[in-house]
Amino acid sequence: MDEAEGVVAARSRSLSGTLRLVTPVMFGLHLLDLMVRFQQQFPDLVFDVLLSDDNVNIVEEGRNVAVVLLDLGLGSHLVSRPLISAALVLCASPDYVRAHPPLRQVGELSNHRCIASRLSGLEGKWTLLGPEGELTVLIRASLQCQWRRTGNPGGHCQYGMAMLSSYPELPRN
């Protein structure tokens, strides 16, 4: 009996096999360092990672775990748990801000070039929360892409204003 308990205890401390994970590109890039540390503790575990900002059918793709940024109505047959809370923030590169009139009211957003995500339902409008509450504004997209971080205002992009996740700027352990 002691030997059987020892085998069960040893198996519960070790992980092996393949974990098939799908995650948005930028979140997945942050996970890579964590996966390396995790594999140091559990060397028999293999990660099969699909980096995609598209909606992926995790059952058809044979994925065990999916990290999603929005509530996509995945259905009651799947188990979900919130991992983090990150807001979408309105951003623009310093060069874009210098070259264009300031945004004084949310409604003026339609006069600016915007970088639109092709995520379902976000293509031609943004919903912002301000002092008066929630307001949905039609935008004029000068660039549409499925990879939200393409609109990184601190980097190369001068296309216009973007709604970006605050996640890359959150503190990490």
Coordinates of C-alpha atoms in Angstrom, one line a residue, residues 9-168:
A9 CA 2.2 10.9 -5.1
A10 CA 5.1 10.9 -7.6
R11 CA 2.8 11.1 -10.5
S12 CA 0.8 14.0 -9.0
R13 CA 4.1 15.9 -8.8
S14 CA 5.1 15.3 -12.4
L15 CA 3.5 16.4 -15.6
S16 CA 4.1 14.8 -19.0
G17 CA 2.5 14.8 -22.4
T18 CA 1.6 17.6 -24.7
L19 CA -0.4 20.7 -23.7
R20 CA -2.0 22.2 -26.9
L21 CA -2.5 25.9 -26.3
V22 CA -3.9 28.7 -28.5
T23 CA -3.3 32.3 -27.4
P24 CA -3.3 35.8 -29.0
V25 CA 0.1 36.6 -30.4
M26 CA 1.3 39.3 -27.9
F27 CA 0.0 37.4 -24.9
G28 CA 1.6 34.3 -26.2
L29 CA 5.0 36.0 -26.6
H30 CA 4.8 37.0 -22.9
L31 CA 3.9 33.4 -22.0
L32 CA 7.1 32.0 -23.6
D33 CA 9.3 32.9 -20.7
L34 CA 6.9 31.4 -18.3
M35 CA 6.8 28.2 -20.3
V36 CA 10.5 27.9 -20.2
R37 CA 10.5 28.2 -16.4
F38 CA 7.6 25.7 -16.2
Q39 CA 9.4 23.2 -18.3
Q40 CA 12.4 23.4 -16.1
Q41 CA 10.2 22.1 -13.3
F42 CA 8.3 19.6 -15.6
P43 CA 10.8 18.6 -18.3
D44 CA 8.4 15.9 -19.7
L45 CA 5.8 18.4 -20.6
V46 CA 5.7 19.6 -24.2
F47 CA 3.9 22.8 -25.2
D48 CA 2.3 22.9 -28.7
V49 CA 1.5 26.6 -29.0
L50 CA -0.6 28.2 -31.7
L51 CA -0.2 32.0 -31.7
S52 CA -3.2 33.6 -33.4
D53 CA -5.3 36.7 -33.1
D54 CA -8.0 35.1 -35.1
N55 CA -11.0 33.3 -33.5
V56 CA -9.9 29.6 -33.4
N57 CA -12.3 26.7 -32.9
I58 CA -10.4 25.0 -30.1
V59 CA -12.3 21.7 -30.5
E60 CA -11.7 21.4 -34.2
E61 CA -8.0 22.5 -33.8
G62 CA -7.6 19.9 -31.0
R63 CA -6.5 22.5 -28.4
N64 CA -6.6 21.8 -24.7
V65 CA -6.4 25.4 -23.5
A66 CA -7.3 28.7 -25.2
V67 CA -6.5 32.2 -23.9
V68 CA -9.0 34.7 -25.3
L69 CA -9.1 38.5 -24.9
L70 CA -12.8 39.0 -25.1
D71 CA -15.9 37.1 -24.1
L72 CA -16.6 35.5 -27.4
G73 CA -19.6 33.5 -26.2
L74 CA -17.7 30.2 -26.4
G75 CA -20.6 28.2 -25.1
S76 CA -21.5 26.3 -22.0
H77 CA -19.6 23.1 -23.1
L78 CA -16.3 24.9 -22.3
V79 CA -14.9 25.9 -18.9
S80 CA -13.6 29.4 -18.6
R81 CA -11.7 31.2 -15.9
P82 CA -10.6 34.9 -15.9
L83 CA -6.8 35.2 -15.8
I84 CA -6.2 39.0 -15.8
S85 CA -8.0 42.2 -16.3
A86 CA -6.7 44.6 -18.9
A87 CA -8.3 47.6 -20.4
L88 CA -8.3 48.8 -23.9
V89 CA -6.7 52.3 -24.1
L90 CA -6.9 54.9 -26.9
C91 CA -3.4 55.6 -28.1
A92 CA -1.5 57.5 -30.9
S93 CA 2.2 57.9 -31.7
P94 CA 3.8 61.1 -30.6
D95 CA 4.4 62.0 -34.3
Y96 CA 0.7 61.5 -35.1
V97 CA -0.3 63.7 -32.1
R98 CA 2.0 66.5 -33.2
A99 CA 0.8 66.4 -36.8
H100 CA -3.0 66.3 -36.1
P101 CA -5.5 68.4 -34.2
P102 CA -6.0 67.4 -30.6
L103 CA -9.0 65.1 -29.7
R104 CA -11.2 67.2 -27.4
Q105 CA -14.4 65.1 -27.6
V106 CA -15.0 61.5 -28.3
G107 CA -17.1 62.4 -31.4
E108 CA -14.1 64.0 -33.0
L109 CA -12.5 60.5 -33.3
S110 CA -14.4 60.0 -36.6
N111 CA -12.2 62.9 -38.0
H112 CA -9.0 61.0 -37.3
R113 CA -7.3 58.1 -39.0
C114 CA -7.6 54.9 -36.9
I115 CA -6.0 51.5 -36.8
A116 CA -8.9 49.1 -36.6
S117 CA -8.8 45.5 -35.4
R118 CA -10.5 42.9 -37.5
L119 CA -11.7 41.2 -34.3
S120 CA -15.4 40.3 -34.6
G121 CA -17.6 43.3 -34.1
L122 CA -14.8 45.9 -33.7
E123 CA -14.2 46.7 -37.4
G124 CA -15.9 50.1 -37.8
K125 CA -16.7 51.4 -34.4
W126 CA -15.2 51.8 -30.9
T127 CA -16.9 51.9 -27.6
L128 CA -15.3 54.3 -25.1
L129 CA -16.1 54.9 -21.5
G130 CA -16.0 58.6 -20.4
P131 CA -17.5 60.9 -17.8
E132 CA -20.9 60.7 -19.5
G133 CA -20.8 56.9 -19.7
E134 CA -20.4 54.6 -22.6
L135 CA -20.3 56.0 -26.1
T136 CA -19.9 54.2 -29.4
V137 CA -18.2 56.1 -32.2
L138 CA -17.9 55.2 -35.8
I139 CA -14.2 55.3 -36.9
R140 CA -12.4 55.9 -40.2
A141 CA -9.9 53.1 -40.5
S142 CA -6.7 53.8 -42.4
L143 CA -5.3 50.4 -41.5
Q144 CA -7.2 47.2 -40.6
C145 CA -5.4 44.2 -39.1
Q146 CA -6.1 41.2 -37.0
W147 CA -2.9 41.7 -35.0
R148 CA -3.8 44.4 -32.5
R149 CA -0.2 45.3 -31.6
T150 CA 0.5 46.4 -35.1
G151 CA -0.9 49.8 -33.9
N152 CA 1.9 50.1 -31.3
P153 CA 2.1 53.9 -30.9
G154 CA 5.5 53.8 -29.3
G155 CA 7.0 52.1 -32.3
H156 CA 6.9 52.5 -36.1
C157 CA 3.2 53.1 -36.7
Q158 CA 2.1 56.5 -37.8
Y159 CA -1.2 55.5 -39.3
G160 CA -3.4 57.0 -36.7
M161 CA -5.1 56.3 -33.4
A162 CA -5.4 52.8 -32.0
M163 CA -7.2 50.9 -29.2
L164 CA -4.6 48.8 -27.6
S165 CA -4.6 46.5 -24.6
S166 CA -3.0 47.7 -21.4
Y167 CA -1.7 44.1 -20.8
P168 CA 1.8 44.6 -22.2

